[in-house]
């Protein structure tokens, strides 16, 4: 087995209806080169397996403390503490805890094993126009695994999507072209400096890749996460519009309203969540954004 | 009244029928006493005649008044003593008596003091004379020993008999074609033939009396409708006209065959009440043409027809058969597809607007059917109704043909009744008259014949768990245990038919069931075309998942010893949480996982095939497993100890053919892939509960359709869909008054969520919502 045969998989979601057309299986890979402040899935940012601890399930029975080989666990004031810096995600505490308070995010999977799960729902894809979506994290960051997965899917006639932030060398996108039927391409911020501030990288390479894919006549859905108080600015919304003018043949433009579910997950894996005060977007606000975009002339936009 | 004896000569029966007095069941047990008197007087008469005279004694007394919104006559309140095919309480069928209720009324001082002695004497009389007592008395010794209790809801045990002859689907189409006069003619012709050939002409004489009872009921209602119409003539002229229409309709159906939808419904409805027929069969076949004709002739508008159907639906709901009330629409084998489809659409609209638990509208679908029907079905289901229940003909017809060993064209006439058992319309019978708890069978086997909850012997002692050398030895013991009880249950079913056939002719079923008239025999006395039976199995998935876990942990990984497992189970896992965790982490049915699904198939194939083989040991045409549900998974779960799938003691077991609650973690497609695996041709019906979110119906309709179509193409037999959100249910538990509109399917029937026990509510909540 070559190295690329295995990938660090966060999760495999069957009967997924929100990551591309039809009924799909979405494979979430772990690891992302960006570090968006609002990340929905903070557990997908790191490339390594991670321990998650849900304190609400814990009864402080101490079984895990005894089991942990790295002394990452201790009980302070009748409360279990996890020292995430010491933890190597060996999983011994997961087995030890009778209350299922722990879980490990991330597991190595082979391409074959993933594909055999994907193929179980082949009939549903065919009937609904669905298929496989590779998502993340950032699938381009585990490029060889992603490529092999997509190739394998295509040999079995499965429709393929990739959900990407666009931040990867352009030649890699070139290699993918034959194996991806639809790109779900994130567009987070128009201003390059703001982009760097929010995500840790400039949007220059991202825009180059978008341009490249568009010129190669790839099918692209532009997905725009809107975070209240962060990028719901006039300049970004008009930036979205400008982009749609430039690329009139995009398959669709979708607005993705913010959901605060990232917060609890971040806490459970020992991370601080910077946007801890922002509430989940109300449907009314989401439709306001839509109408604003329409005001600017963006007709074809929809909620993702 | 002259006493009838079998020595009476041929020709007109010497039955001096007394003029019927129309007193209804009145709290003073007038009708019950009269019924009992009649039974005593006719004790030695031909059973068919005795039954007919008893029917005459109880009807129309047990019928009750037409209510203000009714467009048809026909409401019933059964007495504490009477005659019925079906069940009135756990052991009340055939000639039944409900002594507990009577005794309670006496204790509460609710009966007139001067009647008290007579009423007590009546209850004492029925103690040994009611049909279920006669049935129990006929059990062989060993069978009585191993089936000590009839209280399947409240006591612990592997198997229990049920006392009922349920699921009759009579030939309503023939009733519509013949009408009352035609039926009478057919009976008289048959009697004449019987007299000529020396056959049992008393049966036909009794049938004539039975039809007479039906006519009596029509006349009784005609009179009351006319009376009522006169009463409200000034105050409510519209209602007065409606009541007169009801009266005229009743009069018409006694003198000629039905010609309009209104007449057809009225006749069908009264027949079903007087015969205690609780499942209504292929209604679009027998009412579709009336509907189409009335529309064509301008007799009715669609709107008026809907009103009629809504009224019928309400009458069915108020009748409250609890687990019956099936109306079948759609499907192959209908001679009148176009008008039937029209009627089917109307029926779905009635179910959309009359928000009740019955009728249990069931739509049969097939490749190439009118797509409007499926659209309408999804519309109705999407509004939160649990109807129609969908049946897939493309799979079910070949499966029924194979399972019942009948031709494809016969199999096209399959109808689901009750909680989901199949029979062939007016040709076969398959009363589910026994229940077996497979998880309990495993539990007793693991405890070497003892029931851990009662500490009593409850099954065969087949060896200590620790002495089984490998999984196959345990499996063999489990099989032996199940088989031991299945033998009893099949024998019980046979005895039930035998005792029933000796006790009565079940005239209203015999008149409209193939081939009773032709053979000149009553339905359970050799008349019916196919006499089959069914056995309800429960805990199938829980048993399979337990076996999977035992196989993996005890025999393969060897991380748990038999002693440790028993200790964990017997202590309900207290102090053994680690073991419970390991058990729970073993693969579970419903996730498209081969190891778990294969075990389910092993359990399924074993019990289905062994049950099927009973036809060789009994006189039954077929004997089949049904994997249905009502709330039995919960009730029997309360009598079952902790199990090796990680389930806690005295909690619910899996529902129907579904994965155990919360165990289908891989999503809907994985669940559907699993549930299409069990072979549908070796049982007589399995329910597939699914819950969908409202969002799926509202925002993802194309995906929903694709999902269902694929499921059916893959071999899905049936789908019972509830649309609801978890949040809705949680709110409903806190604030029941505001959530009465939420209906859920509890396996085989629909229920108002807020009316369910807390336990059942929690069970439903814990099942995955998609
Ligand atoms: S084993 Fe589980 S319940 Fe016990 S202290 Fe550790 S986390 Fe808490
Ligand atoms: S995963 Fe391993 S190292 Fe980390 S806390 Fe648990 S037992 Fe300790």
PDB file of C-alpha atoms in Angstrom, chain B residues 156 440 443-444 447-459 570 641:
ATOM      1  CA  UNK B 156     -43.438 -12.799  31.560  1.00  0.00           C
ATOM      2  CA  UNK B 440     -37.259 -13.957  25.679  1.00  0.00           C
ATOM      3  CA  UNK B 443     -32.975 -15.133  27.511  1.00  0.00           C
ATOM      4  CA  UNK B 444     -34.526 -18.345  28.813  1.00  0.00           C
ATOM      5  CA  UNK B 447     -30.541 -19.255  31.729  1.00  0.00           C
ATOM      6  CA  UNK B 448     -30.979 -22.961  31.034  1.00  0.00           C
ATOM      7  CA  UNK B 449     -34.764 -22.935  30.918  1.00  0.00           C
ATOM      8  CA  UNK B 450     -35.411 -20.416  33.654  1.00  0.00           C
ATOM      9  CA  UNK B 451     -36.916 -16.982  33.324  1.00  0.00           C
ATOM     10  CA  UNK B 452     -34.542 -14.630  35.193  1.00  0.00           C
ATOM     11  CA  UNK B 453     -37.373 -12.230  35.994  1.00  0.00           C
ATOM     12  CA  UNK B 454     -39.635 -14.793  37.662  1.00  0.00           C
ATOM     13  CA  UNK B 455     -36.996 -17.411  38.546  1.00  0.00           C
ATOM     14  CA  UNK B 456     -39.467 -20.010  37.296  1.00  0.00           C
ATOM     15  CA  UNK B 457     -39.095 -22.620  34.603  1.00  0.00           C
ATOM     16  CA  UNK B 458     -40.284 -20.954  31.420  1.00  0.00           C
ATOM     17  CA  UNK B 459     -38.865 -23.120  28.674  1.00  0.00           C
ATOM     18  CA  UNK B 570     -28.710 -10.363  35.678  1.00  0.00           C
ATOM     19  CA  UNK B 641     -34.639  -8.731  31.209  1.00  0.00           C
TER      20      UNK B 641
END
